[in-house]
PDB file of N, CA and C and ligand atoms in Angstrom:
ATOM      1  N   MET A1228      30.703 -19.457 -25.085  1.00 64.00           N
ATOM      2  CA  MET A1228      30.230 -19.677 -23.720  1.00 64.00           C
ATOM      3  C   MET A1228      29.311 -18.529 -23.313  1.00 64.00           C
ATOM      4  N   ARG A1229      28.076 -18.871 -23.038  1.00 63.00           N
ATOM      5  CA  ARG A1229      27.116 -17.841 -22.633  1.00 63.00           C
ATOM      6  C   ARG A1229      26.942 -17.825 -21.123  1.00 63.00           C
ATOM      7  N   ARG A1230      26.857 -16.630 -20.607  1.00 65.00           N
ATOM      8  CA  ARG A1230      26.560 -16.519 -19.175  1.00 65.00           C
ATOM      9  C   ARG A1230      25.058 -16.544 -18.970  1.00 65.00           C
ATOM     10  N   GLN A1231      24.641 -17.162 -17.931  1.00 61.00           N
ATOM     11  CA  GLN A1231      23.213 -17.175 -17.626  1.00 61.00           C
ATOM     12  C   GLN A1231      22.792 -15.843 -17.020  1.00 61.00           C
ATOM     13  N   THR A1232      21.543 -15.470 -17.301  1.00 55.00           N
ATOM     14  CA  THR A1232      21.006 -14.255 -16.692  1.00 55.00           C
ATOM     15  C   THR A1232      20.926 -14.451 -15.181  1.00 55.00           C
ATOM     16  N   PRO A1233      21.469 -13.513 -14.446  1.00 58.00           N
ATOM     17  CA  PRO A1233      21.403 -13.659 -12.985  1.00 58.00           C
ATOM     18  C   PRO A1233      19.959 -13.676 -12.483  1.00 58.00           C
ATOM     19  N   LEU A1234      19.720 -14.425 -11.448  1.00 57.00           N
ATOM     20  CA  LEU A1234      18.395 -14.435 -10.837  1.00 57.00           C
ATOM     21  C   LEU A1234      18.174 -13.126 -10.093  1.00 57.00           C
ATOM     22  N   GLY A1235      16.924 -12.809  -9.842  1.00 51.00           N
ATOM     23  CA  GLY A1235      16.615 -11.643  -9.029  1.00 51.00           C
ATOM     24  C   GLY A1235      16.490 -10.370  -9.827  1.00 51.00           C
ATOM     25  N   GLU A1236      16.408 -10.488 -11.141  1.00 50.00           N
ATOM     26  CA  GLU A1236      16.234  -9.288 -11.950  1.00 50.00           C
ATOM     27  C   GLU A1236      14.855  -9.221 -12.576  1.00 50.00           C
ATOM     28  N   ASN A1237      13.933  -9.921 -11.978  1.00 51.00           N
ATOM     29  CA  ASN A1237      12.571  -9.927 -12.478  1.00 51.00           C
ATOM     30  C   ASN A1237      11.808  -8.746 -11.905  1.00 51.00           C
ATOM     31  N   PRO A1238      11.546  -7.714 -12.714  1.00 52.00           N
ATOM     32  CA  PRO A1238      10.856  -6.546 -12.154  1.00 52.00           C
ATOM     33  C   PRO A1238       9.453  -6.901 -11.690  1.00 52.00           C
ATOM     34  N   GLY A1239       9.060  -6.342 -10.589  1.00 50.00           N
ATOM     35  CA  GLY A1239       7.742  -6.642 -10.049  1.00 50.00           C
ATOM     36  C   GLY A1239       7.770  -7.743  -9.014  1.00 50.00           C
ATOM     37  N   LYS A1240       8.842  -8.515  -9.008  1.00 46.00           N
ATOM     38  CA  LYS A1240       8.919  -9.616  -8.059  1.00 46.00           C
ATOM     39  C   LYS A1240       8.882  -9.115  -6.615  1.00 46.00           C
ATOM     40  N   GLU A1241       9.596  -8.025  -6.366  1.00 48.00           N
ATOM     41  CA  GLU A1241       9.681  -7.556  -4.989  1.00 48.00           C
ATOM     42  C   GLU A1241       8.369  -6.951  -4.509  1.00 48.00           C
ATOM     43  N   GLU A1242       7.456  -6.683  -5.428  1.00 46.00           N
ATOM     44  CA  GLU A1242       6.173  -6.137  -5.003  1.00 46.00           C
ATOM     45  C   GLU A1242       5.346  -7.171  -4.251  1.00 46.00           C
ATOM     46  N   GLN A1243       5.767  -8.425  -4.317  1.00 47.00           N
ATOM     47  CA  GLN A1243       5.043  -9.450  -3.572  1.00 47.00           C
ATOM     48  C   GLN A1243       5.326  -9.356  -2.076  1.00 47.00           C
ATOM     49  N   HIS A1244       6.325  -8.597  -1.707  1.00 50.00           N
ATOM     50  CA  HIS A1244       6.696  -8.484  -0.299  1.00 50.00           C
ATOM     51  C   HIS A1244       6.291  -7.133   0.250  1.00 50.00           C
ATOM     52  N   MET A1245       5.751  -7.135   1.441  1.00 50.00           N
ATOM     53  CA  MET A1245       5.443  -5.887   2.131  1.00 50.00           C
ATOM     54  C   MET A1245       6.751  -5.203   2.496  1.00 50.00           C
ATOM     55  N   ARG A1246       6.870  -3.949   2.086  1.00 46.00           N
ATOM     56  CA  ARG A1246       8.081  -3.208   2.418  1.00 46.00           C
ATOM     57  C   ARG A1246       7.702  -2.007   3.271  1.00 46.00           C
ATOM     58  N   TYR A1247       8.429  -1.798   4.304  1.00 50.00           N
ATOM     59  CA  TYR A1247       8.108  -0.722   5.228  1.00 50.00           C
ATOM     60  C   TYR A1247       9.024   0.477   5.022  1.00 50.00           C
ATOM     61  N   SER A1248      10.137   0.291   4.353  1.00 59.00           N
ATOM     62  CA  SER A1248      11.080   1.393   4.209  1.00 59.00           C
ATOM     63  C   SER A1248      10.644   2.356   3.110  1.00 59.00           C
ATOM     64  N   SER A1249       9.969   1.830   2.086  1.00 85.00           N
ATOM     65  CA  SER A1249       9.489   2.699   1.021  1.00 85.00           C
ATOM     66  C   SER A1249       8.235   2.101   0.426  1.00 85.00           C
ATOM     67  N   ASN A1250       7.420   2.953  -0.143  1.00 92.00           N
ATOM     68  CA  ASN A1250       6.152   2.498  -0.697  1.00 92.00           C
ATOM     69  C   ASN A1250       6.332   1.950  -2.108  1.00 92.00           C
ATOM     70  N   ASN A1251       5.454   1.027  -2.474  1.00 93.00           N
ATOM     71  CA  ASN A1251       5.402   0.525  -3.846  1.00 93.00           C
ATOM     72  C   ASN A1251       4.204   1.138  -4.555  1.00 93.00           C
ATOM     73  N   TYR A1252       4.424   1.551  -5.796  1.00 92.00           N
ATOM     74  CA  TYR A1252       3.362   2.172  -6.564  1.00 92.00           C
ATOM     75  C   TYR A1252       3.202   1.463  -7.904  1.00 92.00           C
ATOM     76  N   THR A1253       1.980   1.539  -8.463  1.00 91.00           N
ATOM     77  CA  THR A1253       1.772   1.061  -9.816  1.00 91.00           C
ATOM     78  C   THR A1253       2.392   2.064 -10.783  1.00 91.00           C
ATOM     79  N   ALA A1254       2.404   1.705 -12.064  1.00 91.00           N
ATOM     80  CA  ALA A1254       2.942   2.610 -13.083  1.00 91.00           C
ATOM     81  C   ALA A1254       2.141   3.899 -13.138  1.00 91.00           C
ATOM     82  N   LYS A1255       0.874   3.842 -12.756  1.00 89.00           N
ATOM     83  CA  LYS A1255       0.027   5.033 -12.755  1.00 89.00           C
ATOM     84  C   LYS A1255       0.268   5.912 -11.537  1.00 89.00           C
ATOM     85  N   GLY A1256       1.005   5.412 -10.555  1.00 90.00           N
ATOM     86  CA  GLY A1256       1.270   6.194  -9.356  1.00 90.00           C
ATOM     87  C   GLY A1256       0.334   5.874  -8.201  1.00 90.00           C
ATOM     88  N   ASP A1257      -0.431   4.792  -8.339  1.00 92.00           N
ATOM     89  CA  ASP A1257      -1.303   4.391  -7.240  1.00 92.00           C
ATOM     90  C   ASP A1257      -0.535   3.528  -6.249  1.00 92.00           C
ATOM     91  N   LEU A1258      -0.790   3.744  -4.987  1.00 95.00           N
ATOM     92  CA  LEU A1258      -0.097   3.002  -3.942  1.00 95.00           C
ATOM     93  C   LEU A1258      -0.532   1.537  -3.932  1.00 95.00           C
ATOM     94  N   VAL A1259       0.447   0.622  -3.895  1.00 96.00           N
ATOM     95  CA  VAL A1259       0.159  -0.808  -3.836  1.00 96.00           C
ATOM     96  C   VAL A1259       0.393  -1.327  -2.425  1.00 96.00           C
ATOM     97  N   ASN A1260       1.597  -1.124  -1.932  1.00 96.00           N
ATOM     98  CA  ASN A1260       1.942  -1.541  -0.581  1.00 96.00           C
ATOM     99  C   ASN A1260       2.681  -0.413   0.121  1.00 96.00           C
ATOM    100  N   GLY A1261       2.211  -0.053   1.308  1.00 95.00           N
ATOM    101  CA  GLY A1261       2.904   0.979   2.063  1.00 95.00           C
ATOM    102  C   GLY A1261       1.939   1.833   2.862  1.00 95.00           C
ATOM    103  N   PHE A1262       2.388   3.036   3.182  1.00 96.00           N
ATOM    104  CA  PHE A1262       1.598   3.932   4.022  1.00 96.00           C
ATOM    105  C   PHE A1262       1.173   5.144   3.226  1.00 96.00           C
ATOM    106  N   ASP A1263      -0.130   5.381   3.187  1.00 96.00           N
ATOM    107  CA  ASP A1263      -0.651   6.570   2.516  1.00 96.00           C
ATOM    108  C   ASP A1263      -0.591   7.740   3.500  1.00 96.00           C
ATOM    109  N   TYR A1264       0.306   8.666   3.234  1.00 94.00           N
ATOM    110  CA  TYR A1264       0.537   9.753   4.186  1.00 94.00           C
ATOM    111  C   TYR A1264      -0.578  10.780   4.180  1.00 94.00           C
ATOM    112  N   LYS A1265      -1.300  10.875   3.087  1.00 95.00           N
ATOM    113  CA  LYS A1265      -2.396  11.842   3.025  1.00 95.00           C
ATOM    114  C   LYS A1265      -3.588  11.343   3.851  1.00 95.00           C
ATOM    115  N   LEU A1266      -3.924  10.071   3.655  1.00 96.00           N
ATOM    116  CA  LEU A1266      -5.066   9.515   4.388  1.00 96.00           C
ATOM    117  C   LEU A1266      -4.661   8.956   5.747  1.00 96.00           C
ATOM    118  N   GLN A1267      -3.343   8.755   5.946  1.00 96.00           N
ATOM    119  CA  GLN A1267      -2.831   8.174   7.188  1.00 96.00           C
ATOM    120  C   GLN A1267      -3.367   6.757   7.398  1.00 96.00           C
ATOM    121  N   VAL A1268      -3.253   5.939   6.332  1.00 97.00           N
ATOM    122  CA  VAL A1268      -3.693   4.547   6.425  1.00 97.00           C
ATOM    123  C   VAL A1268      -2.638   3.637   5.808  1.00 97.00           C
ATOM    124  N   TRP A1269      -2.578   2.392   6.296  1.00 97.00           N
ATOM    125  CA  TRP A1269      -1.715   1.380   5.685  1.00 97.00           C
ATOM    126  C   TRP A1269      -2.431   0.733   4.525  1.00 97.00           C
ATOM    127  N   VAL A1270      -1.665   0.395   3.481  1.00 97.00           N
ATOM    128  CA  VAL A1270      -2.230  -0.190   2.273  1.00 97.00           C
ATOM    129  C   VAL A1270      -1.479  -1.480   1.951  1.00 97.00           C
ATOM    130  N   ALA A1271      -2.222  -2.542   1.644  1.00 97.00           N
ATOM    131  CA  ALA A1271      -1.647  -3.805   1.200  1.00 97.00           C
ATOM    132  C   ALA A1271      -2.415  -4.287  -0.021  1.00 97.00           C
ATOM    133  N   ASP A1272      -1.700  -4.616  -1.091  1.00 97.00           N
ATOM    134  CA  ASP A1272      -2.336  -5.037  -2.346  1.00 97.00           C
ATOM    135  C   ASP A1272      -3.396  -4.025  -2.789  1.00 97.00           C
ATOM    136  N   GLU A1273      -3.067  -2.738  -2.647  1.00 97.00           N
ATOM    137  CA  GLU A1273      -3.903  -1.620  -3.081  1.00 97.00           C
ATOM    138  C   GLU A1273      -5.134  -1.407  -2.209  1.00 97.00           C
ATOM    139  N   MET A1274      -5.314  -2.203  -1.156  1.00 98.00           N
ATOM    140  CA  MET A1274      -6.486  -2.051  -0.301  1.00 98.00           C
ATOM    141  C   MET A1274      -6.106  -1.497   1.068  1.00 98.00           C
ATOM    142  N   VAL A1275      -6.989  -0.665   1.613  1.00 98.00           N
ATOM    143  CA  VAL A1275      -6.761  -0.059   2.923  1.00 98.00           C
ATOM    144  C   VAL A1275      -6.909  -1.128   4.010  1.00 98.00           C
ATOM    145  N   MET A1276      -5.923  -1.188   4.892  1.00 98.00           N
ATOM    146  CA  MET A1276      -5.975  -2.125   6.001  1.00 98.00           C
ATOM    147  C   MET A1276      -6.787  -1.530   7.150  1.00 98.00           C
ATOM    148  N   PRO A1277      -7.511  -2.387   7.884  1.00 97.00           N
ATOM    149  CA  PRO A1277      -8.254  -1.889   9.049  1.00 97.00           C
ATOM    150  C   PRO A1277      -7.300  -1.357  10.114  1.00 97.00           C
ATOM    151  N   CYS A1278      -7.786  -0.457  10.945  1.00 96.00           N
ATOM    152  CA  CYS A1278      -6.967   0.072  12.019  1.00 96.00           C
ATOM    153  C   CYS A1278      -6.966  -0.888  13.199  1.00 96.00           C
ATOM    154  N   GLY A1279      -6.145  -0.594  14.192  1.00 95.00           N
ATOM    155  CA  GLY A1279      -6.066  -1.457  15.358  1.00 95.00           C
ATOM    156  C   GLY A1279      -6.729  -0.866  16.592  1.00 95.00           C
ATOM    157  N   HIS A1280      -7.575   0.144  16.362  1.00 96.00           N
ATOM    158  CA  HIS A1280      -8.241   0.774  17.508  1.00 96.00           C
ATOM    159  C   HIS A1280      -9.319  -0.147  18.080  1.00 96.00           C
ATOM    160  N   PRO A1281      -9.553  -0.069  19.382  1.00 96.00           N
ATOM    161  CA  PRO A1281     -10.631  -0.881  19.989  1.00 96.00           C
ATOM    162  C   PRO A1281     -11.994  -0.423  19.493  1.00 96.00           C
ATOM    163  N   GLU A1282     -12.943  -1.359  19.460  1.00 93.00           N
ATOM    164  CA  GLU A1282     -14.267  -1.046  18.915  1.00 93.00           C
ATOM    165  C   GLU A1282     -14.986   0.027  19.713  1.00 93.00           C
ATOM    166  N   THR A1283     -14.633   0.176  20.978  1.00 96.00           N
ATOM    167  CA  THR A1283     -15.270   1.211  21.799  1.00 96.00           C
ATOM    168  C   THR A1283     -15.012   2.593  21.224  1.00 96.00           C
ATOM    169  N   MET A1284     -13.915   2.735  20.461  1.00 96.00           N
ATOM    170  CA  MET A1284     -13.616   4.041  19.872  1.00 96.00           C
ATOM    171  C   MET A1284     -14.485   4.323  18.657  1.00 96.00           C
ATOM    172  N   ARG A1285     -15.231   3.308  18.212  1.00 94.00           N
ATOM    173  CA  ARG A1285     -16.091   3.502  17.041  1.00 94.00           C
ATOM    174  C   ARG A1285     -17.567   3.589  17.417  1.00 94.00           C
ATOM    175  N   ALA A1286     -17.843   3.758  18.702  1.00 95.00           N
ATOM    176  CA  ALA A1286     -19.239   3.822  19.151  1.00 95.00           C
ATOM    177  C   ALA A1286     -19.963   4.993  18.504  1.00 95.00           C
ATOM    178  N   ASP A1287     -19.274   6.097  18.316  1.00 94.00           N
ATOM    179  CA  ASP A1287     -19.902   7.293  17.765  1.00 94.00           C
ATOM    180  C   ASP A1287     -19.484   7.535  16.319  1.00 94.00           C
ATOM    181  N   GLY A1288     -19.048   6.469  15.629  1.00 95.00           N
ATOM    182  CA  GLY A1288     -18.633   6.624  14.244  1.00 95.00           C
ATOM    183  C   GLY A1288     -17.195   6.176  14.087  1.00 95.00           C
ATOM    184  N   PRO A1289     -16.721   6.195  12.858  1.00 95.00           N
ATOM    185  CA  PRO A1289     -15.357   5.729  12.580  1.00 95.00           C
ATOM    186  C   PRO A1289     -14.320   6.504  13.396  1.00 95.00           C
ATOM    187  N   CYS A1290     -13.335   5.776  13.933  1.00 97.00           N
ATOM    188  CA  CYS A1290     -12.320   6.401  14.769  1.00 97.00           C
ATOM    189  C   CYS A1290     -11.240   7.064  13.925  1.00 97.00           C
ATOM    190  N   CYS A1291     -11.073   6.620  12.677  1.00 97.00           N
ATOM    191  CA  CYS A1291     -10.013   7.173  11.841  1.00 97.00           C
ATOM    192  C   CYS A1291     -10.283   6.772  10.390  1.00 97.00           C
ATOM    193  N   ASN A1292      -9.457   7.252   9.492  1.00 97.00           N
ATOM    194  CA  ASN A1292      -9.629   6.931   8.072  1.00 97.00           C
ATOM    195  C   ASN A1292      -9.534   5.438   7.801  1.00 97.00           C
ATOM    196  N   ALA A1293      -8.665   4.745   8.542  1.00 97.00           N
ATOM    197  CA  ALA A1293      -8.511   3.308   8.307  1.00 97.00           C
ATOM    198  C   ALA A1293      -9.812   2.576   8.584  1.00 97.00           C
ATOM    199  N   ALA A1294     -10.526   3.003   9.616  1.00 97.00           N
ATOM    200  CA  ALA A1294     -11.812   2.368   9.930  1.00 97.00           C
ATOM    201  C   ALA A1294     -12.847   2.725   8.875  1.00 97.00           C
ATOM    202  N   THR A1295     -12.772   3.949   8.362  1.00 97.00           N
ATOM    203  CA  THR A1295     -13.734   4.395   7.355  1.00 97.00           C
ATOM    204  C   THR A1295     -13.536   3.662   6.037  1.00 97.00           C
ATOM    205  N   TYR A1296     -12.267   3.494   5.647  1.00 98.00           N
ATOM    206  CA  TYR A1296     -11.975   3.027   4.293  1.00 98.00           C
ATOM    207  C   TYR A1296     -11.480   1.589   4.219  1.00 98.00           C
ATOM    208  N   ALA A1297     -11.438   0.865   5.328  1.00 97.00           N
ATOM    209  CA  ALA A1297     -10.904  -0.496   5.337  1.00 97.00           C
ATOM    210  C   ALA A1297     -11.547  -1.357   4.254  1.00 97.00           C
ATOM    211  N   GLY A1298     -10.720  -2.045   3.477  1.00 98.00           N
ATOM    212  CA  GLY A1298     -11.223  -2.955   2.464  1.00 98.00           C
ATOM    213  C   GLY A1298     -11.454  -2.296   1.112  1.00 98.00           C
ATOM    214  N   ARG A1299     -11.346  -0.961   1.059  1.00 98.00           N
ATOM    215  CA  ARG A1299     -11.537  -0.284  -0.230  1.00 98.00           C
ATOM    216  C   ARG A1299     -10.201  -0.129  -0.945  1.00 98.00           C
ATOM    217  N   VAL A1300     -10.264  -0.061  -2.274  1.00 97.00           N
ATOM    218  CA  VAL A1300      -9.061   0.200  -3.061  1.00 97.00           C
ATOM    219  C   VAL A1300      -8.668   1.659  -2.842  1.00 97.00           C
ATOM    220  N   VAL A1301      -7.452   1.859  -2.377  1.00 97.00           N
ATOM    221  CA  VAL A1301      -7.053   3.192  -1.920  1.00 97.00           C
ATOM    222  C   VAL A1301      -7.125   4.214  -3.054  1.00 97.00           C
ATOM    223  N   ALA A1302      -6.886   3.783  -4.290  1.00 95.00           N
ATOM    224  CA  ALA A1302      -6.871   4.713  -5.429  1.00 95.00           C
ATOM    225  C   ALA A1302      -8.258   5.281  -5.704  1.00 95.00           C
ATOM    226  N   THR A1303      -9.323   4.648  -5.156  1.00 95.00           N
ATOM    227  CA  THR A1303     -10.686   5.129  -5.403  1.00 95.00           C
ATOM    228  C   THR A1303     -11.125   6.139  -4.346  1.00 95.00           C
ATOM    229  N   ILE A1304     -10.301   6.355  -3.348  1.00 96.00           N
ATOM    230  CA  ILE A1304     -10.683   7.232  -2.246  1.00 96.00           C
ATOM    231  C   ILE A1304     -10.197   8.653  -2.528  1.00 96.00           C
ATOM    232  N   PRO A1305     -11.094   9.632  -2.472  1.00 94.00           N
ATOM    233  CA  PRO A1305     -10.671  11.020  -2.720  1.00 94.00           C
ATOM    234  C   PRO A1305      -9.609  11.465  -1.727  1.00 94.00           C
ATOM    235  N   GLY A1306      -8.583  12.106  -2.254  1.00 94.00           N
ATOM    236  CA  GLY A1306      -7.544  12.637  -1.385  1.00 94.00           C
ATOM    237  C   GLY A1306      -6.417  11.679  -1.083  1.00 94.00           C
ATOM    238  N   HIS A1307      -6.408  10.503  -1.738  1.00 93.00           N
ATOM    239  CA  HIS A1307      -5.355   9.538  -1.464  1.00 93.00           C
ATOM    240  C   HIS A1307      -4.008  10.031  -1.988  1.00 93.00           C
ATOM    241  N   ASP A1308      -2.957   9.448  -1.431  1.00 89.00           N
ATOM    242  CA  ASP A1308      -1.607   9.837  -1.821  1.00 89.00           C
ATOM    243  C   ASP A1308      -1.261   9.253  -3.182  1.00 89.00           C
ATOM    244  N   GLU A1309      -0.437   9.984  -3.937  1.00 83.00           N
ATOM    245  CA  GLU A1309       0.024   9.478  -5.229  1.00 83.00           C
ATOM    246  C   GLU A1309       1.502   9.754  -5.368  1.00 83.00           C
ATOM    247  N   ASP A1310       2.133   8.977  -6.208  1.00 74.00           N
ATOM    248  CA  ASP A1310       3.589   9.067  -6.355  1.00 74.00           C
ATOM    249  C   ASP A1310       3.994  10.113  -7.388  1.00 74.00           C
ATOM    250  N   ASN A1311       3.008  10.854  -7.889  1.00 61.00           N
ATOM    251  CA  ASN A1311       3.381  11.852  -8.887  1.00 61.00           C
ATOM    252  C   ASN A1311       2.614  13.142  -8.676  1.00 61.00           C
TER     253      ASN A1311
HETATM  254 ZN1   ZN B 410      -9.082   3.604  14.016  1.00 73.93          ZN
END
């Protein structure tokens, strides 16, 4: 009699969900989902999320790093956070 492998042991599966309690990183240490503390930006699927500041705050240039780097892969940005 063989026992079936329990469900929920598929590594990488949980990376499909945004987690706020801890960051997810690739094997290389690049942030996938979470908050980059060095740049102070949110990251989803390795890309920087836009900030929620009103556009009036960007009249004289980007209001923050999120506005500067929105849509870019966070690992390509100098000074980004790493898990190692
Ligand atoms: Zn902003």
